JSON list of C-alpha atoms in Angstrom, two decimals:
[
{"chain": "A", "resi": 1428, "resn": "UNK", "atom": "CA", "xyz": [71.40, 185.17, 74.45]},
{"chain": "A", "resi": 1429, "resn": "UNK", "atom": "CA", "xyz": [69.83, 182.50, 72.89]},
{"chain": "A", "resi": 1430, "resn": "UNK", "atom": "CA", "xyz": [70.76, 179.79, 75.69]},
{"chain": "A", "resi": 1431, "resn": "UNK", "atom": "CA", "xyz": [67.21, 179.72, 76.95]},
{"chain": "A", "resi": 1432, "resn": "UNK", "atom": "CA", "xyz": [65.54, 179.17, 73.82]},
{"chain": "A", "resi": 1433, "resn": "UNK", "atom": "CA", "xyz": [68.17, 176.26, 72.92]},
{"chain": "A", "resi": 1434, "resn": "UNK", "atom": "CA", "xyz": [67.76, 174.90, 76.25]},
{"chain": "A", "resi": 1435, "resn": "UNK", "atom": "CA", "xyz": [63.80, 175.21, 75.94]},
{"chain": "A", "resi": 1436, "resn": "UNK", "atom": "CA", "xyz": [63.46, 173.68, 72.54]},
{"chain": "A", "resi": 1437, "resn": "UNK", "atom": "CA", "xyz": [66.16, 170.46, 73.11]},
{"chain": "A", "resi": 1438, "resn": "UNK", "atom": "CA", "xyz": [63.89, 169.52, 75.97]},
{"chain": "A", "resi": 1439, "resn": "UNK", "atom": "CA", "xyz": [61.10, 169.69, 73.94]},
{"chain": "A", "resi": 1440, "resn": "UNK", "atom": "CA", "xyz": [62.33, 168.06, 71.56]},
{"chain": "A", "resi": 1441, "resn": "UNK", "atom": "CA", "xyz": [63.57, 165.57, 74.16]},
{"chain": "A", "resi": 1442, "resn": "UNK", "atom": "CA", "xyz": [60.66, 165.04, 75.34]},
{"chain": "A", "resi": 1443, "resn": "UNK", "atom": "CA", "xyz": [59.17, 163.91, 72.12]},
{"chain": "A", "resi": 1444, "resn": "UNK", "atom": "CA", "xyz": [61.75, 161.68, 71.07]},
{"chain": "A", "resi": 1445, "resn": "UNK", "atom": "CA", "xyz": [61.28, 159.50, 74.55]},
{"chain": "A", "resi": 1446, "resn": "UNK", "atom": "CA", "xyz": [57.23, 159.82, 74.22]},
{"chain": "A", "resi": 1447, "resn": "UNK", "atom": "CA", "xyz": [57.92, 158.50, 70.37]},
{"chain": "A", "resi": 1448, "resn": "UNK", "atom": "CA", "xyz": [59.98, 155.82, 71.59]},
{"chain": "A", "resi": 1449, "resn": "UNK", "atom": "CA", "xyz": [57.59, 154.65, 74.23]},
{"chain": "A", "resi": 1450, "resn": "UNK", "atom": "CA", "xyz": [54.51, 154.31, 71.76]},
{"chain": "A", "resi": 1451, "resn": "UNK", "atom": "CA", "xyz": [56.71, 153.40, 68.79]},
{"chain": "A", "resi": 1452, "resn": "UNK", "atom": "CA", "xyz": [59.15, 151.17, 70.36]},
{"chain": "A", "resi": 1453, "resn": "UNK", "atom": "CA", "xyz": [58.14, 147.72, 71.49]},
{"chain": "A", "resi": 1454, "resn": "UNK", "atom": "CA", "xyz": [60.93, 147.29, 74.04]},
{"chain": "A", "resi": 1455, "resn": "UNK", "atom": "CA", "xyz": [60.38, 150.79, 75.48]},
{"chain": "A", "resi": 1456, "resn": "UNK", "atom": "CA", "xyz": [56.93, 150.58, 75.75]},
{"chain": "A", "resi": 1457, "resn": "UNK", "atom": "CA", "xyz": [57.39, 147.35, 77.66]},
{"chain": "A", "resi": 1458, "resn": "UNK", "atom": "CA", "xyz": [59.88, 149.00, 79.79]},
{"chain": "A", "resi": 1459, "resn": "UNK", "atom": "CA", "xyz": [58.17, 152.07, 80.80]},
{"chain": "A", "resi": 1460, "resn": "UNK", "atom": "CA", "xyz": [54.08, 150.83, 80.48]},
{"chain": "A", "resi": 1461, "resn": "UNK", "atom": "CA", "xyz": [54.53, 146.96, 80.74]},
{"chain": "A", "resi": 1462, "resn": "UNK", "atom": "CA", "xyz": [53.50, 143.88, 78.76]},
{"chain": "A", "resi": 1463, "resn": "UNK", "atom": "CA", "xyz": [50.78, 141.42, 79.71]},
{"chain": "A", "resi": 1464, "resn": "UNK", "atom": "CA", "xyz": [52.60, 140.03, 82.88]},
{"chain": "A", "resi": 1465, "resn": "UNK", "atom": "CA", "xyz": [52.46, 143.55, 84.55]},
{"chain": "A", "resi": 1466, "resn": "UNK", "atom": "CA", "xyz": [48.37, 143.89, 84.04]},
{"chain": "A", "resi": 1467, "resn": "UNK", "atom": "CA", "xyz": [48.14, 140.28, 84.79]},
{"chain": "A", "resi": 1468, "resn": "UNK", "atom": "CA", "xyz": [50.42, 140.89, 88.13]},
{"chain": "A", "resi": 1469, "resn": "UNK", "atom": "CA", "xyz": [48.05, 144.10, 88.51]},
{"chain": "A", "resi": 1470, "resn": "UNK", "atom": "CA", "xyz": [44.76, 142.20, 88.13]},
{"chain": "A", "resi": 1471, "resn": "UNK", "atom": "CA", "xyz": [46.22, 140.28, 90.83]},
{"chain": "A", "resi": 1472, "resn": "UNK", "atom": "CA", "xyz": [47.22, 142.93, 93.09]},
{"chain": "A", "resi": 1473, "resn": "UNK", "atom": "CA", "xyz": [43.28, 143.81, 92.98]},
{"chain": "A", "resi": 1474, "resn": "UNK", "atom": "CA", "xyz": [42.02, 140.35, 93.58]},
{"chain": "A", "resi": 1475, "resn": "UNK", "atom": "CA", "xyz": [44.29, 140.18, 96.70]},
{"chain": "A", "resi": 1476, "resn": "UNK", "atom": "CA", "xyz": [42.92, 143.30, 97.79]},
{"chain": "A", "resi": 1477, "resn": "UNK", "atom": "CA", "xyz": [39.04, 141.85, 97.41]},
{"chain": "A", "resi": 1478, "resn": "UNK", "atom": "CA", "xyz": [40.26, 139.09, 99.06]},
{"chain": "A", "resi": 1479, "resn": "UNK", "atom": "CA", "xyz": [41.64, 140.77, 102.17]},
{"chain": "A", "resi": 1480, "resn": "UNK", "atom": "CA", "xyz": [39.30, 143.12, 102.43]},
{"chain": "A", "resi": 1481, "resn": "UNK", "atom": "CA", "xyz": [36.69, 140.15, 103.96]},
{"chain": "A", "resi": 1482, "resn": "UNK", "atom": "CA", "xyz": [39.53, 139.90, 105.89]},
{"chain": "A", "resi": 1483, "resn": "UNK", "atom": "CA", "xyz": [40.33, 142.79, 107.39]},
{"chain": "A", "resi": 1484, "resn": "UNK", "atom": "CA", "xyz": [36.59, 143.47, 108.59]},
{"chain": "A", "resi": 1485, "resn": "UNK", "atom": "CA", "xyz": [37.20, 140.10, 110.46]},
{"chain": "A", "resi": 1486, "resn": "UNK", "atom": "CA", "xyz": [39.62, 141.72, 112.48]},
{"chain": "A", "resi": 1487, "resn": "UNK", "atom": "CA", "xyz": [40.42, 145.23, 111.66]},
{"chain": "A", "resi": 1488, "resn": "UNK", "atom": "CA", "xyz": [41.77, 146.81, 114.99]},
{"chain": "A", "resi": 1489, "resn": "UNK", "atom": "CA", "xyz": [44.16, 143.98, 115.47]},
{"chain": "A", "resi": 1490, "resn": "UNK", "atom": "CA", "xyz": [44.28, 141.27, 112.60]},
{"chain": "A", "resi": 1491, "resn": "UNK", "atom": "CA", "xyz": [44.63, 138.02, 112.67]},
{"chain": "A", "resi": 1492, "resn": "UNK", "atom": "CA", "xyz": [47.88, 136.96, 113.51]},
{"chain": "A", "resi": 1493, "resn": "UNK", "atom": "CA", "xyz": [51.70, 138.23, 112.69]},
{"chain": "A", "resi": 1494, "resn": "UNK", "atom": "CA", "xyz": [53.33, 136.61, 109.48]},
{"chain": "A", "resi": 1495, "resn": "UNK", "atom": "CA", "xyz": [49.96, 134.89, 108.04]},
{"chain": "A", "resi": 1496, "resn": "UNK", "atom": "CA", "xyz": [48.38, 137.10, 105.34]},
{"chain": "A", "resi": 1497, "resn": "UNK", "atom": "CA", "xyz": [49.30, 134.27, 102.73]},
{"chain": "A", "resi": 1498, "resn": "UNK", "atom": "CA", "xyz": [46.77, 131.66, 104.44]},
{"chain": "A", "resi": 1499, "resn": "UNK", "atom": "CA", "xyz": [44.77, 133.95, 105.53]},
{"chain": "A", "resi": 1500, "resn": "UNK", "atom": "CA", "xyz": [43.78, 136.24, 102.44]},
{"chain": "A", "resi": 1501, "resn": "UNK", "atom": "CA", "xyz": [43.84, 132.92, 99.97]},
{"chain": "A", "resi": 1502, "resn": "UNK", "atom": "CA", "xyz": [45.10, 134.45, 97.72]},
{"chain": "A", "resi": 1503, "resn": "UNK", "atom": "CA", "xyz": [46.99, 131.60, 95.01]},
{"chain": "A", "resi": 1504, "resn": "UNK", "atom": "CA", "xyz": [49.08, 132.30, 91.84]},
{"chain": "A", "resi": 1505, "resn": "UNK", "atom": "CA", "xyz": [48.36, 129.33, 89.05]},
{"chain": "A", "resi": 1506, "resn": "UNK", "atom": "CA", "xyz": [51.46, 127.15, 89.86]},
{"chain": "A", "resi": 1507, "resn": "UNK", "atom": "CA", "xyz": [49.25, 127.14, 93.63]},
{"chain": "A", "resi": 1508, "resn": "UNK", "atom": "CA", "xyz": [51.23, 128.92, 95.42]},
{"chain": "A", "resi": 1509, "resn": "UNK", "atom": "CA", "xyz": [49.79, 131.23, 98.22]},
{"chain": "A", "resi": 1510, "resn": "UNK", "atom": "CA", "xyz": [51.19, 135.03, 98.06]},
{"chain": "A", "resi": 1511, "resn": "UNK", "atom": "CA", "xyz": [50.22, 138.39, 99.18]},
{"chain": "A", "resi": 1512, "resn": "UNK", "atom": "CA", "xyz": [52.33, 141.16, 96.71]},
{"chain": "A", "resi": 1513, "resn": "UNK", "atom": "CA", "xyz": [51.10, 144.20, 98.82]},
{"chain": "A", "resi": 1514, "resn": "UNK", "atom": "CA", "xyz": [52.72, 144.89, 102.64]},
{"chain": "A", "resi": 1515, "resn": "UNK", "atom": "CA", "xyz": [49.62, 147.22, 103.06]},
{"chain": "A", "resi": 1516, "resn": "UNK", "atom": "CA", "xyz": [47.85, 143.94, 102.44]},
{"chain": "A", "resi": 1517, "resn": "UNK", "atom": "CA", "xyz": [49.55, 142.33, 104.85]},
{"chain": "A", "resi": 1518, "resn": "UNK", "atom": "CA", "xyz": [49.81, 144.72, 107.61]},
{"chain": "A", "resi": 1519, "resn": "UNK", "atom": "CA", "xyz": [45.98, 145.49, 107.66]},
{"chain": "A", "resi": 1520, "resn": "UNK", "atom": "CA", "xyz": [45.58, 142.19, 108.03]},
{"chain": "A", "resi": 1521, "resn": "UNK", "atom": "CA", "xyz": [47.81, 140.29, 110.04]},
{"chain": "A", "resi": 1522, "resn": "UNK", "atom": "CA", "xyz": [47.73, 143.18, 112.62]},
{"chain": "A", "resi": 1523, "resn": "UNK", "atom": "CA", "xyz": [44.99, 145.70, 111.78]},
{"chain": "A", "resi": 1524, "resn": "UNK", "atom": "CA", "xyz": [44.82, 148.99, 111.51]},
{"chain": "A", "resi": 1525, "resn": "UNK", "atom": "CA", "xyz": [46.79, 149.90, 114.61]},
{"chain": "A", "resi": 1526, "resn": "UNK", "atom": "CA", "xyz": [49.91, 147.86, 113.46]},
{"chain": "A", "resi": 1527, "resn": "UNK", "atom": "CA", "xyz": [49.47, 149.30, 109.90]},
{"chain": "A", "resi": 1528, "resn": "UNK", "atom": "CA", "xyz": [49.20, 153.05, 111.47]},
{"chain": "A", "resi": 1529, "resn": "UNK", "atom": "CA", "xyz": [52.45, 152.38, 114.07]},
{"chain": "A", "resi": 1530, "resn": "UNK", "atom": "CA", "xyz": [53.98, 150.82, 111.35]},
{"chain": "A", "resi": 1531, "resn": "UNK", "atom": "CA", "xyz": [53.52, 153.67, 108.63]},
{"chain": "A", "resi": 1532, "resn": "UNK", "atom": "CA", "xyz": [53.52, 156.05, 111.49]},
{"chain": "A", "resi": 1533, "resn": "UNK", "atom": "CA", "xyz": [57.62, 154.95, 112.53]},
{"chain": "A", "resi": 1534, "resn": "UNK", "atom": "CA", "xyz": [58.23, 155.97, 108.59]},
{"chain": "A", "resi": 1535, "resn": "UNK", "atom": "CA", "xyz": [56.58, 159.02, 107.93]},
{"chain": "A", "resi": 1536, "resn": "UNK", "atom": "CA", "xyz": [57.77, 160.09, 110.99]},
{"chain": "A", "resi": 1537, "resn": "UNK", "atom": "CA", "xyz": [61.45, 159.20, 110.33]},
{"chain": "A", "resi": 1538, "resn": "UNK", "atom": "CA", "xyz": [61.39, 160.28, 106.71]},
{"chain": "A", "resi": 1539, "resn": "UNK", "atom": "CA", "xyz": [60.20, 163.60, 108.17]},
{"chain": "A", "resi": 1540, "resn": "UNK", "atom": "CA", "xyz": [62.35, 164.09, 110.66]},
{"chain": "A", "resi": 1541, "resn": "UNK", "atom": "CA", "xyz": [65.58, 162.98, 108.76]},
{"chain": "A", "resi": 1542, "resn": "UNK", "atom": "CA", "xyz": [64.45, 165.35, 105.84]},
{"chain": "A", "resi": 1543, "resn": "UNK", "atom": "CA", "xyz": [63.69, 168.47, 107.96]},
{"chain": "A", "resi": 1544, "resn": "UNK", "atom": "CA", "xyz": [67.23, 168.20, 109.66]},
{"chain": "A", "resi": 1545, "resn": "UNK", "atom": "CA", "xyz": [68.65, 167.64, 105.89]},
{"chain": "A", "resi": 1546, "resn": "UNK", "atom": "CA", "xyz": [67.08, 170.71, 104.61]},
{"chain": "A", "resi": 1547, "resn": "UNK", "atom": "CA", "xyz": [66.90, 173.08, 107.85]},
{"chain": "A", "resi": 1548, "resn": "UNK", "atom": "CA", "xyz": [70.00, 171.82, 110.06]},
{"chain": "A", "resi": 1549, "resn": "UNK", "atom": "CA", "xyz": [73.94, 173.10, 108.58]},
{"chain": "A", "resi": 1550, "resn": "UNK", "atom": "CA", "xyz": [75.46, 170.03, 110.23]},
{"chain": "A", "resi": 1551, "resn": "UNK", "atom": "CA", "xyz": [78.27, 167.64, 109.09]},
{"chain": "A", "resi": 1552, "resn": "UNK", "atom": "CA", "xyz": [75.41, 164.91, 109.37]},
{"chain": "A", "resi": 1553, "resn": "UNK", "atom": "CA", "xyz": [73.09, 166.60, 106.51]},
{"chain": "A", "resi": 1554, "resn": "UNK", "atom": "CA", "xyz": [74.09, 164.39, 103.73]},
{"chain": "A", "resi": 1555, "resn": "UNK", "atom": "CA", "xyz": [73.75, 161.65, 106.27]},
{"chain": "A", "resi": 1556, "resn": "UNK", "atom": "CA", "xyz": [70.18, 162.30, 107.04]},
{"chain": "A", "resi": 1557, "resn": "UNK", "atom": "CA", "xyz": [69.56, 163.37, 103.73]},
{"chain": "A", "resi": 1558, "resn": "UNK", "atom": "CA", "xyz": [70.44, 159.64, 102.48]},
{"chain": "A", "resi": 1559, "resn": "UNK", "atom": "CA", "xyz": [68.27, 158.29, 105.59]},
{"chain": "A", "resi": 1560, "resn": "UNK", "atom": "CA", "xyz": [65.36, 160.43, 104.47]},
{"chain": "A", "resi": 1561, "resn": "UNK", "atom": "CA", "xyz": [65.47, 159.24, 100.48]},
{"chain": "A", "resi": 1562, "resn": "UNK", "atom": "CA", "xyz": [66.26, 155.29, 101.80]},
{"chain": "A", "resi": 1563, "resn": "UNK", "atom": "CA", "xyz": [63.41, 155.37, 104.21]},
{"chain": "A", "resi": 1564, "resn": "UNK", "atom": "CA", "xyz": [60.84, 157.24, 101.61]},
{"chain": "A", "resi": 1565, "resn": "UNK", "atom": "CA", "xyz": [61.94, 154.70, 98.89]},
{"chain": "A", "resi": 1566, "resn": "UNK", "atom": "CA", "xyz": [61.51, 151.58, 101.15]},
{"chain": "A", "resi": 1567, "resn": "UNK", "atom": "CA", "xyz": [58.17, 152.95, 101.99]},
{"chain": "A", "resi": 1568, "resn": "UNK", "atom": "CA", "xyz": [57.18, 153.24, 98.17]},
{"chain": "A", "resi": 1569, "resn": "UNK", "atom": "CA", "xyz": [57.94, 149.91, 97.00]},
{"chain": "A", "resi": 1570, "resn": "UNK", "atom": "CA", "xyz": [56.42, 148.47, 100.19]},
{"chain": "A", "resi": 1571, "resn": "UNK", "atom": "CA", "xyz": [53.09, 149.34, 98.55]},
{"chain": "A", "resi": 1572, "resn": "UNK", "atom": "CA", "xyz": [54.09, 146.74, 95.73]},
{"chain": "A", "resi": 1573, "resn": "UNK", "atom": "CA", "xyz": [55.98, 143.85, 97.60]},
{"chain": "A", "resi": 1574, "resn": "UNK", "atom": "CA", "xyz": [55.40, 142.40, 100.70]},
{"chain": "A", "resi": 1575, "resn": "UNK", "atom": "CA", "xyz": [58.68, 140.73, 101.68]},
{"chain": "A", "resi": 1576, "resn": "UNK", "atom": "CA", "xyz": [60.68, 140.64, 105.79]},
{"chain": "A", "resi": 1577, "resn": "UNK", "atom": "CA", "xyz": [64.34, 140.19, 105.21]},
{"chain": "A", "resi": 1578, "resn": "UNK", "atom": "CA", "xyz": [65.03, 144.15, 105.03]},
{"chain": "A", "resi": 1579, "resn": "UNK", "atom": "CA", "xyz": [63.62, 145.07, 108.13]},
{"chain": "A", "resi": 1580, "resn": "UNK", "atom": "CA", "xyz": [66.66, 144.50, 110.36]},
{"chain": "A", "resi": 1581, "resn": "UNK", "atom": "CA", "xyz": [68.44, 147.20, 108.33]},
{"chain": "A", "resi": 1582, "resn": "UNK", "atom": "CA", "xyz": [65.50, 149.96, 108.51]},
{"chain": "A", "resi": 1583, "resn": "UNK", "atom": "CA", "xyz": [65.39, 149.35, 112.06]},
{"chain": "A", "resi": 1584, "resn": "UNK", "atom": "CA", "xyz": [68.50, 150.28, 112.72]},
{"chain": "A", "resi": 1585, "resn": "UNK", "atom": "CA", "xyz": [68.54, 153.50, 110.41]},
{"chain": "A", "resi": 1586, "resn": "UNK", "atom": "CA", "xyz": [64.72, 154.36, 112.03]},
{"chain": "A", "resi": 1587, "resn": "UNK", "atom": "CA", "xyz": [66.68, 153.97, 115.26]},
{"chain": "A", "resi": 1588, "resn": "UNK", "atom": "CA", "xyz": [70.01, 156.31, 113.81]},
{"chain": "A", "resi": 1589, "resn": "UNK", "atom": "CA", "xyz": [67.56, 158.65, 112.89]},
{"chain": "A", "resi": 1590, "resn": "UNK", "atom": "CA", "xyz": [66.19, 158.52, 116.46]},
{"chain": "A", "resi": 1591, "resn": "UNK", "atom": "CA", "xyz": [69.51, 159.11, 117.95]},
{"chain": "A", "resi": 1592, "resn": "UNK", "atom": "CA", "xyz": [71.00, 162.00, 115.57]},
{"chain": "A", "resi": 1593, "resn": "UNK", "atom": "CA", "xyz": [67.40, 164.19, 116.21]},
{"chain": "A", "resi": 1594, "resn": "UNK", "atom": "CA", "xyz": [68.24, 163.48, 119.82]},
{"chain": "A", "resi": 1595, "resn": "UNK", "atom": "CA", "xyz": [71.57, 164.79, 119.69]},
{"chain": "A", "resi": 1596, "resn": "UNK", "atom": "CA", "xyz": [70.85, 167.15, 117.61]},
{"chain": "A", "resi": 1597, "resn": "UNK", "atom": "CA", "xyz": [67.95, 168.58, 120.18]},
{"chain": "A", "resi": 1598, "resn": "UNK", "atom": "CA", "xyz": [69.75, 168.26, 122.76]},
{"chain": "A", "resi": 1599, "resn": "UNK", "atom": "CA", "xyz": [72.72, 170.54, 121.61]},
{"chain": "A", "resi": 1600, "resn": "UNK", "atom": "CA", "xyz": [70.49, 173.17, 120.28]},
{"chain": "A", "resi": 1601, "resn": "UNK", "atom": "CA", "xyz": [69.01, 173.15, 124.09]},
{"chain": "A", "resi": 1602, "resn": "UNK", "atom": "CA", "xyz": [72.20, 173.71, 125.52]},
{"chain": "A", "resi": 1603, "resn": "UNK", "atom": "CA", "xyz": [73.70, 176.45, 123.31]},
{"chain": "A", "resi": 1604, "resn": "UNK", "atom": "CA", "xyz": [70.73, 178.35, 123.25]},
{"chain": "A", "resi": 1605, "resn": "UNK", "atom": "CA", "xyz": [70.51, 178.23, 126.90]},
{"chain": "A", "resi": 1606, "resn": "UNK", "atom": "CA", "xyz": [67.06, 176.47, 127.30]},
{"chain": "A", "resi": 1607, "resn": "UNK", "atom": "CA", "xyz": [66.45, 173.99, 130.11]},
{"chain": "A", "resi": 1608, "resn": "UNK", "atom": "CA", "xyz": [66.95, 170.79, 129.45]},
{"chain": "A", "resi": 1609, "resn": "UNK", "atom": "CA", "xyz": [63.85, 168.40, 129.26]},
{"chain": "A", "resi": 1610, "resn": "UNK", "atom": "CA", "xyz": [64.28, 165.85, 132.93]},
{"chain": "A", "resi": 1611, "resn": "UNK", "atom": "CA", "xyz": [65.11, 162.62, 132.62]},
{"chain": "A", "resi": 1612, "resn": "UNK", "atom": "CA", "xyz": [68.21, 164.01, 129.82]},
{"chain": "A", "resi": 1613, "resn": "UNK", "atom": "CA", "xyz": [71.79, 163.14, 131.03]}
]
């Protein structure tokens, strides 16, 4: 059969046209590599980051105070405004390295344990925690890029969700496989 070799060459092929596109193709290029307003957002993602850093040695076990990084970093766009683009930025340094590490701790650890029930448990709640997992992994990614509050109500409550079902989930592997039940469980 020649399916293989078809299927081989039109990705290759496919892959060739899009690379094309992206060098020959203003719009694409734009889309995939960015113009000047993505290195000059860049460039600024690296001066906030010398910035903090004087910062963070201030400080770094327990920062300097929740929902400041702005004023404290110093960090100002040309219309004057203060900003910090990075979460990581502002973590480290309006609560240190231990809020940063509890912080990014609470997400690794749910993305973990939402993906290992997804891919090891046969329950009715796999696509569930399979969505949990890719939502929680996602949010973590662009967190490394923005540094913006109003969506942490909702990944509270699915870090919590994801809490509960490995809970449940424990807990009725304990009892149908017979093995004591950990004290303090009702």
């Amino acid at each position: 059969s020649l399916t293989p070799a078809v299927v081989a060459l039109a990705g290759i092929v496919g892959f060739a046209v899009v690379i094309a596109l992206i060098i020959f193709w203003q719009r694409a290029h734009n889309l995939i590599l960015g113009d000047g307003m993505a290195a000059y957002s860049d460039q600024g993602r690296y001066d906030q980051w010398e910035l903090a850093k004087l910062q963070i040695v201030k400080n770094p076990i327990f920062g300097q105070g929740f929902a400041q990084g702005a004023e404290i970093v110093g960090y100002r766009e040309p219309n004057g405004r203060l900003t910090v683009d990075s979460y990581v930025i502002s973590l480290l340094v309006e609560t240190g390295f231990i809020g940063f590490l509890s912080f990014a701790g609470m997400l690794l650890m749910s993305v973990w344990t939402s993906a290992r029930m997804y891919l090891t448990k046969n329950l009715a709640l796999g696509a569930l925690m399979g969505a949990f997992a890719s939502s929680l992994a996602g949010f973590s990614f662009y967190r490394l890029a923005l540094s913006q509050r109003e969506n942490h109500c909702v990944l509270f409550v699915m870090v919590a969700i994801v809490a509960l079902v490995n809970k449940f989930v424990r807990e009725q592997s304990a009892a149908v496989n017979g093995a004591p039940r950990c004290k303090g469980s009702s």
